[in-house]
Coordinates of C-alpha atoms in Angstrom, one line a residue:
Chain B
M962 CA -0.2 -0.1 -0.1
V963 CA 1.6 3.5 -1.3
H964 CA 1.3 5.8 1.9
D965 CA -1.5 8.4 1.9
K966 CA 0.6 11.6 2.8
T967 CA -2.3 14.3 3.0
I968 CA -2.4 16.1 6.1
P969 CA -5.8 14.9 7.2
S970 CA -4.3 11.2 6.8
R971 CA -1.1 12.3 8.8
I972 CA -3.6 13.6 11.7
F973 CA -5.7 10.3 11.4
D974 CA -2.5 8.4 11.9
I975 CA -1.0 10.4 14.9
V976 CA -4.5 10.3 16.6
N977 CA -4.7 6.4 15.9
Y978 CA -1.5 5.6 16.9
T979 CA -1.9 7.7 20.1
L980 CA -5.1 5.9 21.2
L981 CA -3.8 2.4 20.3
L982 CA -0.7 3.4 22.6
I983 CA -3.1 4.3 25.3
I984 CA -5.2 1.2 24.7
G985 CA -2.3 -1.3 25.1
L986 CA -0.9 0.8 28.2
V987 CA -4.1 0.3 30.0
T988 CA -4.4 -3.5 29.0
I989 CA -0.9 -4.3 30.7
L990 CA -0.8 -1.5 33.4
P991 CA -2.7 -3.5 35.9
F992 CA -0.2 -6.6 35.5
L993 CA 2.6 -4.0 35.7
H994 CA 1.0 -2.3 38.9
V995 CA 0.6 -5.9 40.3
I996 CA 4.3 -7.1 39.5
A997 CA 5.8 -3.9 41.0
G998 CA 3.7 -3.9 44.0
S999 CA 4.5 -7.1 45.0
F1000 CA 8.5 -6.5 44.8
T1001 CA 7.9 -3.4 47.2
T1002 CA 7.2 -2.9 50.9
V1003 CA 3.7 -2.5 52.5
A1004 CA 4.8 1.2 53.5
E1005 CA 5.7 2.3 50.2
L1006 CA 2.8 1.0 48.4
A1007 CA 0.3 2.6 51.1
Q1008 CA 2.3 5.9 50.9
K1009 CA 2.8 6.2 46.8
R1010 CA -0.5 4.1 45.9
F1011 CA 0.2 3.5 42.3
V1012 CA 3.9 2.2 42.1
L1013 CA 5.2 1.0 38.6
F1014 CA 8.8 1.1 39.5
P1015 CA 9.5 0.4 43.2
T1016 CA 12.2 2.5 44.7
E1017 CA 12.1 0.5 48.1
W1018 CA 13.0 -3.2 46.8
S1019 CA 11.6 -5.9 49.0
L1020 CA 11.0 -9.5 49.0
D1021 CA 8.9 -9.5 52.1
A1022 CA 5.8 -10.6 50.3
Y1023 CA 7.4 -13.4 48.8
R1024 CA 9.3 -14.7 51.9
Y1025 CA 5.5 -14.3 53.5
I1026 CA 4.1 -16.6 51.1
F1027 CA 7.0 -19.1 50.9
S1028 CA 7.3 -19.2 54.7
T1029 CA 4.4 -21.9 54.7
N1030 CA 4.4 -24.5 51.9
T1031 CA 0.7 -24.0 50.7
I1032 CA 2.2 -22.2 47.9
F1033 CA 4.8 -24.4 47.0
K1034 CA 2.6 -27.2 47.0
S1035 CA -0.1 -25.8 45.1
L1036 CA 2.4 -24.8 42.5
G1037 CA 3.8 -28.3 42.4
V1038 CA 0.2 -29.8 41.7
S1039 CA -0.1 -27.3 38.9
V1040 CA 3.1 -28.0 37.1
G1041 CA 2.4 -31.4 37.5
V1042 CA -1.5 -31.4 36.3
T1043 CA -0.2 -29.3 33.4
F1044 CA 2.7 -31.7 32.6
F1045 CA 1.0 -34.8 32.6
G1046 CA -2.3 -33.4 31.4
T1047 CA -0.9 -31.8 28.2
M1048 CA 1.0 -35.3 27.5
F1049 CA -2.2 -37.4 28.2
S1050 CA -4.5 -34.9 26.1
M1051 CA -2.1 -34.8 23.2
L1052 CA -1.8 -38.7 23.1
L1053 CA -5.5 -39.1 22.9
T1054 CA -6.1 -36.3 20.7
C1055 CA -3.2 -37.1 18.1
L1056 CA -4.5 -40.9 18.2
M1057 CA -8.4 -39.8 17.3
A1058 CA -7.5 -37.1 15.1
Y1059 CA -5.3 -39.4 13.1
G1060 CA -7.8 -42.0 13.0
L1061 CA -10.6 -39.7 12.0
S1062 CA -8.4 -38.0 9.4
R1063 CA -8.2 -41.6 7.6
K1064 CA -10.8 -41.2 4.5
D1065 CA -11.3 -44.8 4.2
L1066 CA -12.4 -45.4 7.7
D1067 CA -16.2 -47.0 8.0
G1068 CA -18.0 -44.9 10.9
R1069 CA -15.8 -42.0 10.3
N1070 CA -19.0 -39.6 9.8
F1071 CA -20.7 -41.1 12.9
I1072 CA -17.8 -40.7 15.1
M1073 CA -17.2 -37.0 14.1
F1074 CA -21.0 -36.5 14.6
M1075 CA -20.7 -37.6 17.9
V1076 CA -17.8 -35.5 18.5
V1077 CA -19.5 -32.4 17.1
F1078 CA -22.5 -32.8 19.0
T1079 CA -20.9 -32.8 22.4
M1080 CA -20.0 -29.1 21.4
L1081 CA -23.7 -28.3 21.0
F1082 CA -25.5 -30.3 24.0
S1083 CA -24.1 -31.5 27.1
G1084 CA -25.1 -33.4 30.0
G1085 CA -24.0 -30.5 32.6
M1086 CA -22.5 -30.1 35.7
I1087 CA -24.3 -32.6 38.0
P1088 CA -24.3 -35.5 35.6
T1089 CA -20.8 -35.2 34.9
F1090 CA -19.7 -34.9 38.5
L1091 CA -21.6 -38.0 39.6
V1092 CA -19.8 -39.9 36.6
V1093 CA -16.7 -38.6 37.9
K1094 CA -17.8 -39.6 41.2
E1095 CA -18.7 -43.1 40.3
L1096 CA -15.4 -43.7 38.9
G1097 CA -14.0 -42.8 42.4
M1098 CA -11.9 -40.0 40.7
I1099 CA -13.4 -37.5 43.6
D1100 CA -10.2 -36.1 45.4
T1101 CA -7.9 -37.2 42.9
Y1102 CA -5.4 -35.3 40.4
A1103 CA -7.0 -37.6 37.7
A1104 CA -10.1 -35.7 38.2
L1105 CA -8.5 -32.7 36.9
I1106 CA -7.2 -34.2 33.9
V1107 CA -9.3 -37.3 32.7
P1108 CA -12.7 -35.4 32.6
T1109 CA -11.2 -32.8 30.2
A1110 CA -8.9 -34.6 28.3
I1111 CA -10.0 -34.2 24.8
N1112 CA -11.1 -30.8 23.7
A1113 CA -13.3 -31.3 20.6
F1114 CA -12.5 -28.1 19.2
N1115 CA -8.5 -29.1 19.4
L1116 CA -9.3 -32.5 18.2
I1117 CA -11.1 -31.1 15.0
I1118 CA -8.1 -28.7 14.3
M1119 CA -5.6 -31.6 14.6
R1120 CA -7.9 -33.5 12.3
N1121 CA -8.1 -30.9 9.6
F1122 CA -4.3 -30.5 9.9
F1123 CA -3.3 -34.3 9.3
Q1124 CA -5.9 -34.3 6.5
N1125 CA -4.2 -31.5 4.7
L1126 CA -0.9 -33.5 4.6
P1127 CA -0.2 -35.1 1.2
E1128 CA -1.8 -38.3 0.8
G1129 CA 1.4 -39.8 -1.2
L1130 CA 3.5 -39.7 1.8
E1131 CA 1.2 -42.6 3.6
E1132 CA 0.9 -44.6 0.2
S1133 CA 4.8 -44.4 -0.2
A1134 CA 5.3 -45.4 3.4
K1135 CA 3.0 -48.5 3.1
I1136 CA 4.7 -49.7 0.1
D1137 CA 7.7 -49.9 2.0
G1138 CA 6.0 -51.9 4.5
A1139 CA 5.1 -49.6 7.1
G1140 CA 2.0 -50.0 9.4
D1141 CA -0.4 -47.7 10.4
W1142 CA 1.2 -47.1 13.9
G1143 CA 4.7 -46.9 12.1
I1144 CA 3.1 -44.0 9.6
L1145 CA 1.6 -42.1 12.5
F1146 CA 4.8 -42.1 14.6
R1147 CA 7.5 -41.8 12.4
I1148 CA 5.8 -39.8 9.4
V1149 CA 2.8 -38.2 10.3
I1150 CA 3.6 -37.0 13.5
P1151 CA 7.3 -35.5 12.9
L1152 CA 5.6 -33.4 10.0
S1153 CA 2.9 -32.1 12.2
M1154 CA 5.3 -30.8 14.9
P1155 CA 3.8 -27.0 14.1
A1156 CA 0.2 -28.1 14.8
I1157 CA 1.5 -30.2 17.8
A1158 CA 3.1 -27.1 19.3
T1159 CA 0.1 -25.0 18.9
I1160 CA -2.4 -27.8 20.2
S1161 CA 0.2 -28.3 23.2
L1162 CA 0.2 -24.8 24.2
F1163 CA -3.7 -24.8 24.0
Y1164 CA -3.7 -27.6 26.4
A1165 CA -1.0 -26.5 28.8
V1166 CA -2.8 -23.0 29.3
T1167 CA -5.8 -24.8 30.0
Y1168 CA -4.5 -27.0 32.5
W1169 CA -2.3 -24.2 34.1
N1170 CA -5.4 -22.1 34.6
T1171 CA -7.6 -25.0 35.4
Y1172 CA -10.0 -24.0 38.4
M1173 CA -13.5 -25.2 38.1
Q1174 CA -12.4 -28.6 38.0
A1175 CA -10.6 -28.4 41.0
I1176 CA -13.7 -26.7 42.9
L1177 CA -16.1 -29.3 41.7
Y1178 CA -13.8 -32.5 42.1
L1179 CA -11.4 -31.8 45.0
N1180 CA -12.5 -31.2 48.4
D1181 CA -9.1 -32.0 50.1
G1182 CA -7.5 -28.7 50.3
A1183 CA -4.1 -30.1 50.3
K1184 CA -4.5 -31.0 46.5
W1185 CA -5.6 -27.6 45.2
P1186 CA -3.7 -26.2 42.2
V1187 CA -2.5 -22.7 42.5
Q1188 CA -5.7 -20.9 40.7
V1189 CA -7.7 -22.4 43.9
I1190 CA -5.3 -21.0 46.4
L1191 CA -4.9 -18.0 44.6
R1192 CA -8.9 -17.3 44.9
Q1193 CA -8.7 -18.3 48.5
I1194 CA -6.1 -15.6 49.6
V1195 CA -7.1 -12.7 47.1
I1196 CA -10.6 -13.4 46.8
L1197 CA -12.1 -14.8 49.8
A1198 CA -9.4 -13.4 52.3
S1199 CA -11.4 -9.9 51.4
G1200 CA -14.2 -11.7 53.5
L1201 CA -16.7 -11.4 50.3
T1202 CA -17.9 -14.8 49.5
A1203 CA -20.3 -16.7 51.6
D1204 CA -18.0 -19.9 51.4
T1205 CA -14.9 -19.3 53.7
S1206 CA -13.8 -23.0 53.6
S1207 CA -10.3 -24.4 54.6
M1208 CA -8.2 -21.4 54.8
E1209 CA -5.7 -22.6 57.6
D1210 CA -2.8 -20.8 56.7
F1211 CA -4.0 -17.3 56.0
V1212 CA -6.4 -16.3 58.9
R1213 CA -5.2 -12.7 59.0
P1214 CA -6.3 -10.8 55.8
P1215 CA -3.0 -10.7 53.8
E1216 CA -1.4 -7.4 52.7
Q1217 CA -1.8 -6.1 49.4
T1218 CA 1.7 -6.8 48.8
V1219 CA 1.1 -10.5 49.8
K1220 CA -1.9 -10.8 47.3
M1221 CA 0.0 -9.2 44.8
A1222 CA 2.9 -11.8 44.8
V1223 CA 0.4 -14.8 45.0
I1224 CA -0.8 -13.2 41.9
V1225 CA 2.6 -13.1 40.1
V1226 CA 3.6 -16.4 41.3
A1227 CA 0.2 -18.0 39.4
T1228 CA 0.7 -15.6 36.6
L1229 CA 4.5 -16.0 35.8
P1230 CA 4.6 -19.3 33.9
I1231 CA 2.0 -17.9 31.4
L1232 CA 4.0 -14.9 31.0
C1233 CA 7.3 -16.9 30.2
V1234 CA 5.9 -19.0 27.5
Y1235 CA 3.5 -16.0 26.5
P1236 CA 6.2 -15.1 23.3
F1237 CA 5.7 -18.5 21.8
L1238 CA 1.7 -18.5 22.8
Q1239 CA 1.5 -15.6 21.0
K1240 CA 2.8 -16.8 17.6
H1241 CA 1.1 -20.0 17.7
F1242 CA -2.1 -19.2 19.3
A1243 CA -2.8 -16.8 16.5
K1244 CA -2.5 -19.3 13.9
G1245 CA -4.1 -21.9 16.2
A1246 CA -7.3 -19.5 16.6
L1247 CA -7.4 -18.8 12.8
L1248 CA -7.1 -22.8 12.1
G1249 CA -10.0 -23.2 14.6
S1250 CA -12.4 -20.7 12.6
I1251 CA -11.8 -22.5 9.5
K1252 CA -14.2 -25.4 10.6
G1253 CA -14.4 -28.7 8.7
Chain T
M127 CA -23.8 -49.3 13.2
S128 CA -26.2 -47.0 11.7
E129 CA -24.1 -45.0 9.4
T130 CA -23.7 -48.0 6.7
A131 CA -25.3 -46.0 3.5
V132 CA -23.4 -43.0 4.3
S133 CA -20.0 -44.5 4.7
T134 CA -20.3 -47.2 1.9
G135 CA -21.6 -44.5 -0.6
M136 CA -18.6 -42.2 0.7
N137 CA -15.8 -44.1 0.1
P138 CA -14.8 -45.9 -3.4
D139 CA -13.2 -48.9 -3.0
V140 CA -9.8 -48.9 -3.9
D141 CA -9.1 -52.5 -3.6
V142 CA -10.1 -55.4 -5.6
K143 CA -13.9 -54.8 -6.3
P144 CA -15.7 -57.0 -3.8
P145 CA -18.4 -59.5 -4.8
K146 CA -20.8 -58.1 -2.2
Q147 CA -20.8 -54.7 -0.6
D148 CA -20.8 -56.0 3.1
S149 CA -17.9 -58.5 2.7
G150 CA -15.8 -55.7 1.4
R151 CA -16.5 -53.5 4.3
M152 CA -15.7 -56.2 6.6
K153 CA -12.5 -56.4 5.0
R154 CA -12.0 -52.9 4.8
I155 CA -12.5 -52.7 8.7
I156 CA -10.3 -55.5 9.3
K157 CA -7.7 -54.1 7.3
N158 CA -8.4 -50.9 9.4
R159 CA -8.0 -52.3 12.9
A160 CA -5.1 -50.6 13.8
I161 CA -7.0 -47.2 13.1
Y162 CA -9.6 -48.2 15.1
M163 CA -7.4 -49.2 18.0
M164 CA -6.0 -45.4 17.7
I165 CA -9.5 -43.9 17.8
L166 CA -10.5 -46.2 20.4
P167 CA -9.3 -44.3 23.4
G168 CA -10.7 -40.8 22.4
F169 CA -13.8 -42.8 21.4
L170 CA -14.5 -43.9 25.0
Y171 CA -13.6 -40.6 26.6
F172 CA -16.5 -39.1 24.6
L173 CA -18.7 -42.0 25.7
I174 CA -17.7 -41.8 29.3
F175 CA -17.5 -38.1 29.9
K176 CA -19.9 -36.6 27.5
Y177 CA -22.5 -39.1 26.7
I178 CA -23.0 -41.1 30.1
P179 CA -23.6 -37.7 31.6
M180 CA -26.0 -37.0 28.5
S181 CA -28.0 -40.2 29.4
G182 CA -27.6 -39.3 33.3
L183 CA -30.1 -36.0 32.7
V184 CA -32.6 -38.6 33.3
I185 CA -32.4 -37.8 36.8
A186 CA -33.9 -34.8 36.2
F187 CA -37.1 -36.9 36.1
Q188 CA -36.4 -38.6 39.1
D189 CA -36.0 -37.8 43.0
Y190 CA -32.2 -39.3 42.9
Q191 CA -30.7 -40.7 45.7
A192 CA -27.2 -41.3 45.7
F193 CA -27.4 -44.7 47.5
L194 CA -30.3 -46.1 45.6
G195 CA -28.3 -44.5 42.0
V196 CA -29.9 -44.0 38.7
M197 CA -31.6 -47.4 38.4
N198 CA -33.4 -47.4 41.6
S199 CA -34.4 -44.0 42.0
P200 CA -38.0 -43.0 41.9
W201 CA -39.6 -41.5 39.0
V202 CA -41.2 -38.0 39.6
G203 CA -42.1 -36.9 35.9
F204 CA -41.7 -33.0 35.2
K205 CA -41.7 -32.2 39.2
H206 CA -38.3 -30.7 39.1
F207 CA -39.3 -28.7 36.2
E208 CA -42.4 -27.5 37.4
R209 CA -40.7 -26.2 40.6
L210 CA -38.1 -24.5 38.7
F211 CA -40.6 -22.5 36.6
T212 CA -42.6 -21.6 39.8
E213 CA -39.6 -20.5 42.1
P214 CA -39.2 -16.7 42.1
M215 CA -35.5 -17.2 41.5
F216 CA -35.9 -18.4 38.2
F217 CA -37.1 -15.2 37.0
T218 CA -34.3 -13.4 38.6
I219 CA -31.9 -15.8 37.2
L220 CA -33.5 -15.3 33.9
S221 CA -33.8 -11.4 33.9
N222 CA -29.7 -11.6 35.3
T223 CA -29.0 -14.0 32.5
L224 CA -30.6 -11.8 29.4
I225 CA -29.1 -8.5 30.9
L226 CA -25.6 -9.6 31.2
F227 CA -26.0 -10.9 27.8
M228 CA -27.4 -8.0 26.5
M229 CA -24.8 -5.8 27.7
N230 CA -22.1 -8.2 26.5
L231 CA -23.5 -7.6 22.9
L232 CA -23.7 -4.1 23.4
F233 CA -20.8 -3.1 24.9
Y234 CA -18.5 -6.1 24.4
F235 CA -19.0 -6.9 20.8
P236 CA -18.3 -4.0 19.1
V237 CA -15.1 -3.5 20.9
P238 CA -12.8 -6.0 19.2
I239 CA -14.3 -4.6 15.8
I240 CA -13.2 -1.1 16.3
L241 CA -10.0 -2.4 17.7
A242 CA -9.2 -3.8 14.5
L243 CA -10.1 -1.4 12.4
M244 CA -7.5 0.9 13.9
L245 CA -4.9 -2.0 14.0
N246 CA -5.6 -2.4 10.4
E247 CA -4.9 1.3 9.7
V248 CA -1.6 0.8 11.3
R249 CA 1.0 0.6 8.7
R250 CA 4.5 0.1 10.6
E251 CA 4.5 -3.4 11.3
V252 CA 6.6 -3.2 14.2
F253 CA 4.2 -0.9 16.0
K254 CA 1.4 -3.0 15.0
R255 CA 2.7 -6.2 16.7
F256 CA 3.8 -4.3 19.7
I257 CA 0.2 -3.4 20.6
Q258 CA -1.0 -6.8 19.6
T259 CA 1.6 -8.2 22.0
M260 CA 0.2 -6.1 24.8
V261 CA -3.7 -6.7 24.0
Y262 CA -3.5 -10.4 23.6
I263 CA -1.8 -10.8 27.0
P264 CA -5.0 -11.1 29.2
H265 CA -6.8 -13.6 26.9
F266 CA -4.1 -16.5 28.5
M267 CA -5.1 -15.7 32.0
S268 CA -7.3 -17.3 33.9
W269 CA -10.4 -15.9 35.5
V270 CA -9.2 -16.2 38.9
I271 CA -6.2 -14.0 37.8
I272 CA -8.3 -11.5 36.1
V273 CA -10.7 -11.4 38.7
S274 CA -7.8 -11.3 41.5
I275 CA -6.1 -8.4 39.9
S276 CA -9.4 -6.4 39.8
F277 CA -10.1 -7.3 43.3
V278 CA -6.3 -6.0 44.5
M279 CA -7.0 -2.6 42.4
L280 CA -10.7 -2.3 43.5
S281 CA -10.5 -3.2 47.0
M282 CA -11.7 -0.7 50.0
D283 CA -8.4 -1.7 51.7
R284 CA -5.9 0.4 49.6
G285 CA -7.1 -0.7 46.3
I286 CA -5.6 1.7 43.9
I287 CA -9.0 2.9 42.4
N288 CA -10.4 3.7 45.4
E289 CA -7.2 5.3 46.7
L290 CA -7.4 7.5 43.5
L291 CA -11.2 8.4 44.1
A292 CA -10.1 9.5 47.7
M293 CA -7.4 11.3 46.3
M294 CA -9.8 13.4 44.1
G295 CA -12.0 14.2 47.1
F296 CA -14.4 11.4 46.0
E297 CA -16.2 9.1 48.4
K298 CA -14.9 5.3 48.2
I299 CA -16.9 2.9 46.7
N300 CA -17.2 -1.0 47.6
F301 CA -17.3 -2.0 44.1
L302 CA -17.0 -5.7 45.1
M303 CA -20.1 -5.7 47.3
S304 CA -21.9 -3.8 45.4
S305 CA -25.0 -5.0 43.2
D306 CA -25.1 -1.8 41.1
W307 CA -21.2 -2.2 40.2
F308 CA -21.4 -5.9 39.2
R309 CA -22.5 -6.0 35.8
P310 CA -19.9 -3.0 34.8
M311 CA -17.5 -4.7 36.7
Y312 CA -18.5 -8.1 34.7
V313 CA -18.2 -6.2 31.1
L314 CA -15.4 -4.4 31.6
Q315 CA -13.6 -7.8 32.8
V316 CA -14.7 -9.3 29.6
I317 CA -13.5 -6.6 27.5
W318 CA -10.3 -6.4 29.4
R319 CA -9.8 -10.1 28.7
E320 CA -11.1 -10.6 25.6
A321 CA -11.4 -7.8 23.2
G322 CA -7.9 -7.8 21.9
W323 CA -8.0 -11.5 21.3
G324 CA -11.3 -11.0 19.4
T325 CA -9.4 -9.0 16.9
I326 CA -7.6 -12.0 15.1
I327 CA -10.3 -13.1 13.3
Y328 CA -11.1 -9.6 12.0
L329 CA -7.8 -8.7 11.3
A330 CA -7.5 -12.0 9.3
A331 CA -10.3 -11.1 7.2
M332 CA -9.1 -7.2 6.5
A333 CA -5.8 -9.3 5.3
A334 CA -7.6 -10.7 2.5
I335 CA -9.0 -7.1 1.3
D336 CA -7.6 -6.4 -2.3
P337 CA -5.1 -3.3 -1.4
G338 CA -6.1 -2.0 -5.1
L339 CA -9.5 -1.0 -3.6
Y340 CA -7.6 1.4 -1.1
E341 CA -5.5 2.6 -4.0
A342 CA -8.3 3.6 -6.0
S343 CA -10.4 5.4 -3.3
R344 CA -7.3 7.3 -2.7
I345 CA -6.8 8.5 -5.9
D346 CA -10.4 9.3 -6.1
G347 CA -10.0 11.5 -3.0
A348 CA -11.2 9.3 -0.2
S349 CA -10.5 10.2 3.3
R350 CA -9.1 7.5 5.6
F351 CA -13.0 7.2 7.4
R352 CA -14.6 6.8 4.2
Q353 CA -12.2 4.0 3.4
I354 CA -12.9 2.3 6.7
W355 CA -16.8 2.9 6.2
H356 CA -16.9 2.2 2.3
I357 CA -14.0 -0.7 1.8
T358 CA -13.0 -2.4 5.2
L359 CA -16.3 -2.6 6.6
P360 CA -18.0 -3.9 3.8
S361 CA -15.4 -6.3 3.6
I362 CA -15.8 -7.7 7.0
R363 CA -19.5 -7.9 6.8
S364 CA -20.0 -11.5 6.8
V365 CA -17.3 -12.5 9.5
I366 CA -19.1 -9.9 11.7
V367 CA -22.6 -11.2 11.0
V368 CA -21.4 -15.1 11.7
L369 CA -19.8 -13.8 15.1
L370 CA -22.9 -12.3 16.1
I371 CA -25.0 -15.1 15.2
L372 CA -22.5 -17.6 16.9
K373 CA -22.9 -14.9 20.1
I374 CA -26.4 -15.1 20.1
G375 CA -26.1 -19.1 20.2
D376 CA -24.2 -18.8 23.2
V377 CA -26.8 -16.5 25.1
L378 CA -26.5 -18.8 28.4
E379 CA -23.0 -19.3 28.2
L380 CA -21.4 -16.2 30.5
G381 CA -19.0 -18.2 32.2
F382 CA -19.5 -20.1 35.2
E383 CA -16.0 -19.5 36.4
H384 CA -15.9 -15.8 35.9
V385 CA -19.7 -15.0 37.6
Y386 CA -18.8 -17.6 40.3
L387 CA -16.0 -15.7 41.4
L388 CA -17.4 -12.2 41.3
L389 CA -20.5 -13.7 43.2
N390 CA -21.0 -12.6 46.8
S391 CA -23.8 -12.3 49.2
M392 CA -24.4 -8.8 48.4
N393 CA -24.3 -8.9 44.7
R394 CA -26.4 -12.3 44.5
E395 CA -29.5 -10.7 43.6
V396 CA -28.1 -9.4 40.2
A397 CA -25.3 -11.9 39.7
E398 CA -26.8 -15.4 39.8
I399 CA -26.9 -17.0 36.5
F400 CA -28.1 -20.7 35.6
D401 CA -24.6 -22.2 36.1
T402 CA -24.1 -20.7 39.5
Y403 CA -27.3 -21.7 40.6
V404 CA -26.8 -25.1 39.5
Y405 CA -23.4 -25.3 41.4
T406 CA -24.9 -24.2 44.3
A407 CA -28.2 -26.1 44.4
G408 CA -26.8 -29.1 43.2
L409 CA -23.3 -29.7 44.8
R410 CA -23.5 -27.4 48.0
Q411 CA -27.1 -28.3 48.8
G412 CA -27.1 -31.8 47.3
Q413 CA -30.3 -31.4 45.2
F414 CA -29.1 -33.3 42.3
S415 CA -32.4 -34.1 40.7
F416 CA -33.5 -30.2 40.9
S417 CA -30.2 -28.9 39.8
T418 CA -29.8 -31.2 37.0
A419 CA -33.4 -30.5 35.9
V420 CA -32.2 -26.5 35.9
G421 CA -28.9 -27.6 33.8
F422 CA -31.2 -29.5 31.5
F423 CA -33.2 -26.7 30.7
K424 CA -30.4 -24.6 30.0
S425 CA -28.6 -27.0 27.8
I426 CA -32.1 -27.4 25.7
I427 CA -32.4 -23.5 25.3
G428 CA -28.6 -23.3 24.5
L429 CA -29.1 -26.0 21.6
I430 CA -32.4 -24.4 20.4
M431 CA -30.2 -21.2 20.3
V432 CA -27.1 -22.4 18.3
M433 CA -29.5 -24.1 15.7
L434 CA -31.6 -21.2 15.5
A435 CA -28.5 -18.9 15.1
N436 CA -27.3 -21.3 12.3
W437 CA -30.5 -21.2 10.5
L438 CA -30.5 -17.5 10.4
A439 CA -26.9 -17.6 9.5
K440 CA -28.3 -19.7 6.3
K441 CA -31.0 -17.4 6.2
A442 CA -29.0 -14.2 5.5
G443 CA -26.8 -15.7 3.0
E444 CA -24.0 -16.6 5.3
E445 CA -22.6 -20.0 5.3
G446 CA -23.6 -21.8 8.6
I447 CA -21.6 -22.6 11.5
Y448 CA -22.2 -26.2 10.7

């Protein structure tokens, strides 16, 4: 596009750039405020109110939250659930997606319909809870993983990706004597690494952010992932919600800096993978919008 | 299986022409047994965690007792639905749901479109990517994080917003415990988390517009606003229509986690929606059958809305969503 250099157009650009910059800043200022606040002292936060760059650095808040092992433990749970959950989900998703990408498969349309229908209608919270309970998964980490193992949307994205791989590859592998498992693991999966990375990140973020499954299926506070602990400390500690179950470790309402530190701890892993996320997720979101 | 006609009609036989259709299909199934083994775990997943719960909806017509199980609990017909429709809470929930939905549609839905239009006018790729990087961030944060940050900033006890209000001589506002502030807070958080991410699909549609159109209009002396109005917007019209219809299909999906986190005894009368009600009545109070009936009602309305929306999309000359 050739640049339009008239004066109204220049003014348009200046206004547009300024507004966008403001929107961008407003979006991330709360995060910066929380990060900066977590590294400062209670006194400085109280005095200066809006801190973006602490003058008095302090790790007090972090020392406080790591003085008991509640946070450590919940971070461990979250890391474990994210790691094993992503592996498990990817295994199931890839296997099923590859199977469904094979055009010569009898029953393929029926199974696809079965998958798509779950996106439109569901048994809902209580019947699902009863199934999980019947399976003896209440208060197990499996409850955070298995009941949400496959996301139908991700499955369809993967299937579309596999379907678009050149068909000749499989044919020639078959002539070379490879079986279906060999084709999948030695040819299809190595060729699909971009899609696999994208979907893995989708799953990983979902598992890291898991909250609802935990409050539905885990009564045992010792097993809670970091998101639930975060809610206990920041949201419930303000004495807001009617339900104030098991909060042994933080009886006094915590200081602002402490709340901020917990938020940072729960956010940091995502901010660390964010550069990768952004690149892949934008692609993934578009893949998903071209439904097959 | 009932898909015989579909699948045999779909698949041309690549192997030796079989004497009878059925034996050919048997052969194919045996040949593909490894593929079925691959599908099996996923198939079982959908069966156990999606379809068995769907069949579990029958407890909406029972007085479900945990020790009797689904098989032996007494049948009560539409008792729980009758209770739902006569419960005063039902209308509160329904109107809360509709009001939140309308506010979403009015205040959230246009934001990604406007933001995408603005981003699309940026010619410096570096600047554009810089802004995109910032506005996408909140999408990856859980609702717990989004709500927690809001709470820290809005709290009466040294929350930055209330400190600023006090500094400017206003009275502090107890945003978190107020029924007046619940809805604006809900919508603002939706905008904060999703508006940036929502631009992606519009930006993709805008990227497909022929640059020649802009060239020509510029030569004709069209201003930047006129270009947006007469070229960009019409070009993304169909995307807007499809997303609008999808949104309507999701009328009852207001986000259990988000609302549940904001919910407290002070704002319950405006914040209670179907999902939170099901959770409280079902899992907290143990009224399994009644809350399943509430959930069932919600799922049915949801399904009808999606189908209606899809039908409307096709009517409007757009491609449906399925």
